[in-house]
């Protein structure tokens, strides 16, 4: 595969059977929680990608003992009960939003001074609301270039406040970051969330905190209390397969008219993106539970149905749904996705521009609603905007549309570095 562009080959229209890497969201939460534990944790099923490698390197740069075994998808981390071994250090989070937000919260509640830098892409992404919340808790920040953006220096001479409000309109990661780092407080720590954003990833965070021994008390829909002195327990922990990655293959089922089975994906997943399977069911697909994992079958009558779908709590799949919407028998309305303008790229623009290039009508009806009309896609070049999810989602129409070319396919290294190799081996014609 060339670095600059990849021409999607036509699918062989046989049943799909694949494995996907571990969850990025769970991997990066587990890495931070392991660092906050007292003792050694062993993480199994770790995703190795640009994002997780930046996170792992950041922990090593902070002085944490980290042992990496990529062959067996295993990482061992020794934590010191919340203490950071080095009181002065520099980390580079690359384009990893989770590493950026989670480590900023850790540093913002820790004594010491920590220099944080990132890729140009991450320098443009939202941090303001989280940094504002940390400053209200006593964090001292020095901005090296643009205010409330990387690069910056952050640390806290001593946390004296234990109640904070954070706006999650642009990212629920701001809340997850504060929740995970809350164990650094010796007193009850209270977080009030404002703004409208799906809470599926926050639910994941709270569930994982409980798995490591810390209970979050919900005092209403958007108020959270973490008991003072709560401590994470070091443990062996298995990371789920990445449902976000699995969803691309599930979405291929109705497009290709074949059964798509992703090994080890379970219905009780911690990941909010498991709800994308309900969308496919509402569109006429059939869900099949097997001991080896979930399979999706195409609609029995061959008709993929349109409809209106709220993706606010699993918005990573807005691109996936948009990429297959043109194959539906009526318009597809995607709601609750205004915040995706602030992710790796302006994903609403990426949807509109790429569908337009494919000859598909897409109308943005409001800040967070887009309507896509059915049609026959044509070959074109897909602009990925250096966004892994754009590349992976818009490869799907290319499986049945000659001439779909993905620009910069290797942006998939962020979460699924061999996505196109798996596509070639398991889905495409040889």
XYZ file of C-alpha atoms in Angstrom:
430
model
C 0.000 0.000 0.000
C 1.277 3.438 -0.908
C 1.591 6.102 1.771
C -0.134 8.776 -0.329
C -3.225 6.980 -1.643
C -4.961 3.608 -1.673
C -7.428 2.428 -4.324
C -10.098 0.265 -2.713
C -10.544 -3.074 -4.464
C -13.926 -4.642 -5.091
C -15.241 -7.044 -2.454
C -15.420 -10.776 -3.081
C -18.934 -10.968 -1.533
C -18.170 -13.886 0.759
C -18.916 -14.056 4.516
C -16.607 -11.821 6.544
C -14.756 -13.284 9.524
C -12.288 -10.948 11.244
C -10.577 -10.050 14.490
C -9.984 -6.422 15.415
C -7.446 -4.859 17.796
C -8.178 -3.980 21.406
C -10.251 -0.916 22.236
C -8.392 2.376 22.064
C -10.717 3.936 24.624
C -10.306 1.085 27.107
C -6.561 0.769 26.469
C -5.842 4.412 27.272
C -8.120 4.462 30.326
C -6.455 1.297 31.609
C -2.987 2.773 31.103
C -3.761 5.845 33.224
C -5.606 3.883 35.921
C -2.700 1.410 36.116
C -0.300 4.331 36.638
C -2.530 5.601 39.476
C -2.602 2.197 41.210
C -0.347 1.136 44.039
C 1.564 -1.818 42.612
C 1.885 -3.630 39.307
C -0.942 -4.138 36.820
C -0.784 -6.380 33.755
C -2.952 -5.255 30.830
C -3.851 -7.914 28.242
C -5.277 -7.306 24.759
C -3.693 -3.865 24.521
C -4.159 -1.888 21.318
C -0.824 -0.872 19.838
C -1.309 2.211 17.681
C 0.071 5.730 17.394
C -2.206 6.896 20.217
C -1.411 4.143 22.691
C 2.310 4.219 21.916
C 2.376 7.940 22.715
C 0.563 7.237 25.985
C 2.930 4.384 26.911
C 5.973 6.512 26.078
C 4.581 9.370 28.175
C 4.292 7.061 31.197
C 7.876 5.903 30.681
C 9.034 9.531 30.356
C 7.367 10.246 33.702
C 9.453 7.503 35.321
C 6.865 4.737 35.619
C 8.255 1.206 35.153
C 6.593 0.019 31.933
C 7.187 -3.313 30.220
C 5.839 -3.683 26.682
C 5.211 -6.988 24.890
C 3.608 -6.128 21.541
C 3.725 -9.713 20.271
C 1.365 -10.800 23.048
C -0.541 -7.468 23.213
C 0.519 -7.006 26.838
C 1.720 -4.032 28.881
C 2.846 -4.137 32.513
C 2.721 -0.871 34.484
C 3.861 -0.254 38.056
C 2.110 2.606 39.819
C 2.928 4.422 43.049
C -0.486 5.179 44.474
C -0.958 8.342 42.430
C 2.558 9.737 42.811
C 4.414 10.634 39.613
C 8.016 9.404 39.904
C 9.462 12.491 38.200
C 8.368 15.886 39.514
C 9.607 17.626 36.366
C 9.227 15.968 32.975
C 8.217 16.532 29.358
C 5.712 14.423 27.413
C 4.487 14.444 23.818
C 0.945 13.109 23.367
C 1.012 13.163 19.561
C -2.556 13.230 18.218
C -3.994 11.208 21.113
C -6.942 13.114 22.549
C -7.321 10.676 25.441
C -3.651 10.967 26.409
C -3.842 14.759 26.095
C -6.923 15.150 28.305
C -6.185 12.348 30.789
C -2.572 13.333 31.440
C -3.465 17.034 31.674
C -5.915 16.184 34.478
C -3.314 13.993 36.212
C -0.718 16.766 36.047
C -3.233 19.452 36.956
C -3.936 17.680 40.258
C -0.302 16.740 40.991
C 2.613 18.610 42.502
C 5.390 19.201 39.981
C 5.790 20.952 36.639
C 5.082 19.064 33.421
C 5.676 20.227 29.854
C 3.097 18.880 27.400
C 3.342 19.033 23.615
C 1.429 17.390 20.791
C 1.003 17.089 17.048
C -0.230 20.081 15.070
C -3.613 18.368 14.817
C -3.935 18.024 18.604
C -2.789 21.621 19.080
C -5.973 22.681 17.280
C -8.338 20.439 19.223
C -10.350 21.594 22.266
C -8.626 21.719 25.676
C -9.970 25.020 26.986
C -12.834 23.706 29.116
C -10.705 21.072 30.861
C -7.817 23.456 31.515
C -10.248 26.049 32.857
C -11.633 23.452 35.280
C -8.133 22.465 36.393
C -7.153 26.084 36.934
C -10.198 26.485 39.187
C -8.740 23.625 41.252
C -5.431 25.434 41.639
C -3.520 24.172 38.615
C -0.888 26.590 37.368
C -0.527 26.705 33.591
C 1.937 28.440 31.298
C 0.985 28.552 27.615
C 3.942 28.505 25.269
C 2.013 29.651 22.194
C -1.798 29.947 21.979
C -3.689 30.218 25.263
C -5.480 27.005 26.336
C -3.726 24.952 23.665
C -0.555 22.885 23.494
C 2.326 23.312 24.099
C 1.964 24.180 27.768
C 3.407 23.641 31.232
C 1.085 22.490 34.005
C 1.245 21.449 37.651
C -0.399 22.142 40.985
C 1.355 23.371 44.152
C -1.444 21.888 46.246
C -5.099 21.102 45.649
C -7.250 22.983 48.150
C -10.601 22.857 46.334
C -12.464 19.604 45.814
C -15.471 20.635 43.757
C -15.384 21.578 40.086
C -17.653 22.293 37.131
C -16.662 21.258 33.602
C -18.352 21.923 30.261
C -18.497 18.741 28.155
C -20.148 20.209 25.046
C -17.035 19.601 22.937
C -15.757 16.406 24.532
C -16.855 13.990 27.247
C -13.149 13.214 27.712
C -12.918 16.342 29.880
C -15.238 14.692 32.406
C -13.622 11.257 32.105
C -10.207 12.820 32.740
C -11.382 14.478 35.959
C -13.173 11.326 37.103
C -10.109 9.096 36.671
C -7.767 11.611 38.348
C -10.195 12.318 41.217
C -8.509 9.667 43.392
C -5.664 12.156 43.904
C -7.970 14.007 46.330
C -7.929 13.024 49.993
C -11.407 14.520 50.439
C -14.681 13.794 48.673
C -14.320 15.129 45.129
C -17.420 16.465 43.390
C -17.745 17.112 39.655
C -20.613 18.957 37.996
C -20.899 18.493 34.235
C -22.622 21.053 32.044
C -23.396 20.999 28.343
C -25.035 18.380 26.162
C -22.928 15.445 25.138
C -23.526 11.720 25.007
C -22.361 10.016 28.199
C -21.542 6.550 26.838
C -17.784 7.066 27.239
C -18.316 8.501 30.722
C -20.291 5.363 31.593
C -17.317 3.346 30.331
C -14.966 5.355 32.547
C -17.124 4.851 35.628
C -17.432 1.101 34.944
C -13.662 0.745 34.562
C -13.014 2.727 37.744
C -15.297 0.266 39.543
C -13.408 -2.689 38.053
C -10.223 -1.246 39.572
C -11.894 -0.687 42.952
C -13.159 2.932 42.912
C -16.878 3.695 43.130
C -18.330 6.845 41.580
C -21.566 8.042 43.196
C -23.949 9.676 40.726
C -25.969 12.447 42.326
C -28.212 13.229 39.386
C -27.653 12.992 35.645
C -24.597 15.250 35.610
C -23.221 15.334 39.171
C -20.588 12.906 40.410
C -19.026 12.284 43.829
C -15.864 10.264 44.403
C -15.229 9.369 48.068
C -12.091 10.860 49.593
C -9.138 8.530 49.878
C -10.415 6.158 47.158
C -7.621 4.034 45.718
C -7.295 1.907 42.587
C -6.269 -1.720 43.071
C -3.539 -3.115 40.824
C -4.719 -6.140 38.877
C -4.549 -8.230 35.721
C -6.988 -6.708 33.257
C -8.225 -7.838 29.837
C -9.108 -5.171 27.269
C -12.113 -5.736 25.006
C -11.870 -5.765 21.194
C -12.442 -2.316 19.690
C -16.153 -2.090 18.843
C -15.474 1.128 16.915
C -13.204 -0.845 14.584
C -15.601 -3.795 14.474
C -18.406 -1.502 13.316
C -16.762 -0.896 9.933
C -17.000 -4.609 9.174
C -20.536 -4.844 10.525
C -21.508 -1.946 8.230
C -20.133 -3.893 5.257
C -22.773 -6.615 5.778
C -25.775 -4.795 4.234
C -23.610 -3.117 1.574
C -22.175 -6.435 0.375
C -25.157 -8.627 1.265
C -23.022 -10.980 3.375
C -22.747 -12.143 6.981
C -20.103 -10.223 8.964
C -18.706 -11.842 12.115
C -16.195 -10.076 14.367
C -14.614 -12.421 16.875
C -14.888 -11.799 20.625
C -17.269 -8.810 20.399
C -19.929 -9.264 23.094
C -23.251 -7.546 23.653
C -22.349 -6.552 27.233
C -19.418 -4.445 25.992
C -18.347 -1.392 27.991
C -18.116 0.536 24.732
C -20.894 2.862 23.657
C -20.318 2.042 19.992
C -22.030 -1.316 20.568
C -25.231 0.721 20.063
C -24.359 1.030 16.389
C -25.564 -2.564 16.027
C -29.027 -1.394 17.113
C -28.921 1.171 14.292
C -28.141 -1.589 11.797
C -31.010 -3.649 13.214
C -33.386 -0.696 12.856
C -32.240 -0.481 9.230
C -33.291 -4.095 8.696
C -30.138 -6.081 9.493
C -30.246 -9.181 11.688
C -28.049 -9.575 14.751
C -26.740 -13.025 15.597
C -25.148 -13.803 18.982
C -22.602 -16.615 18.926
C -20.200 -17.929 21.594
C -17.340 -16.585 19.447
C -18.780 -13.079 19.070
C -21.565 -11.094 17.397
C -22.403 -11.425 13.699
C -24.551 -9.112 11.579
C -26.565 -10.418 8.614
C -27.978 -8.220 5.848
C -31.727 -7.444 5.707
C -33.592 -10.604 4.624
C -35.363 -8.696 1.852
C -32.135 -7.045 0.725
C -33.432 -3.540 1.518
C -31.422 -1.313 3.858
C -33.930 1.043 5.449
C -33.470 4.741 6.040
C -34.622 6.601 9.117
C -33.606 9.074 11.794
C -30.882 8.102 14.258
C -29.488 9.877 17.328
C -25.760 9.148 17.532
C -24.951 11.627 20.321
C -23.666 8.884 22.627
C -21.678 6.969 19.989
C -20.761 9.681 17.519
C -17.600 7.958 16.224
C -20.034 5.930 14.120
C -21.546 8.992 12.432
C -18.953 8.607 9.684
C -19.724 4.893 9.312
C -23.442 5.494 9.033
C -22.903 8.396 6.629
C -20.699 6.224 4.406
C -23.417 3.568 3.943
C -26.456 5.890 4.022
C -26.582 6.230 0.244
C -27.387 2.499 -0.018
C -30.586 2.872 2.043
C -34.041 2.873 0.465
C -34.869 6.317 1.902
C -33.150 9.292 3.506
C -30.934 8.794 6.555
C -30.974 11.542 9.191
C -28.081 11.575 11.675
C -28.733 13.648 14.811
C -26.821 14.727 17.908
C -23.425 15.062 16.235
C -22.576 18.774 16.354
C -19.554 18.107 18.579
C -17.821 15.977 15.932
C -16.699 19.228 14.308
C -14.055 19.400 17.074
C -12.548 15.931 16.758
C -9.520 14.868 14.679
C -11.012 17.024 11.951
C -14.321 18.767 11.326
C -16.083 15.469 10.705
C -19.334 17.088 9.592
C -17.415 18.836 6.825
C -15.610 15.588 5.984
C -18.980 13.842 5.610
C -20.441 16.561 3.387
C -17.374 17.017 1.172
C -16.738 13.324 0.594
C -20.370 12.471 -0.076
C -20.505 15.370 -2.522
C -17.407 13.998 -4.273
C -19.209 10.637 -4.518
C -22.244 12.331 -6.068
C -24.422 11.806 -2.983
C -26.694 14.559 -1.654
C -26.055 15.527 1.976
C -27.773 18.463 3.623
C -26.781 19.844 7.008
C -30.111 20.932 8.456
C -28.777 22.378 11.708
C -25.631 22.498 13.804
C -25.948 18.822 14.752
C -28.239 17.252 12.125
C -27.326 16.010 8.656
C -29.623 14.331 6.116
C -28.235 11.994 3.451
C -30.272 10.958 0.391
C -30.006 7.569 -1.313
C -28.090 7.377 -4.567
C -25.461 5.528 -6.552
C -21.954 6.549 -5.506
C -19.299 7.212 -8.114
C -15.549 6.826 -7.969
C -13.635 9.728 -6.435
C -10.744 10.622 -4.182
C -11.630 10.603 -0.473
C -9.995 13.406 1.484
C -9.256 11.975 4.932
C -8.116 15.199 6.646
C -5.564 13.022 8.498
C -8.501 11.407 10.337
C -8.393 7.642 10.756
C -12.167 7.271 10.992
C -12.757 9.120 7.717
C -10.341 6.765 5.961
C -11.832 3.587 7.393
C -15.491 4.544 6.966
C -15.291 5.833 3.408
C -13.445 2.738 2.255
C -16.750 0.854 2.648
C -18.517 2.321 -0.424
C -15.352 1.573 -2.385
C -15.959 -2.155 -1.938
C -18.820 -1.909 -4.451
C -17.881 1.318 -6.263
C -14.917 1.238 -8.673
C -12.509 4.131 -8.441
C -12.760 5.075 -4.731
C -9.291 6.250 -3.698
C -8.392 6.917 -0.042
C -5.900 9.732 0.476
C -3.274 9.237 3.203
C -4.489 5.762 4.243
C -1.796 5.428 6.881
C -3.603 7.898 9.136
C -5.241 4.650 10.339
C -2.125 4.074 12.437
C -3.851 6.154 15.087
C -6.067 3.213 16.097
C -5.980 0.340 13.547
C -2.667 0.362 11.732
C -3.328 -2.720 9.574
C -6.962 -1.918 8.675
C -6.342 -1.929 4.935
C -4.308 -5.127 5.149
C -7.234 -6.831 6.939
C -9.571 -5.429 4.278
C -7.372 -6.852 1.512
C -7.043 -10.281 3.128
C -10.586 -10.803 4.419
C -12.925 -8.766 2.228
C -11.464 -7.736 -1.139
C -11.012 -9.764 -4.303
C -7.479 -11.019 -4.856
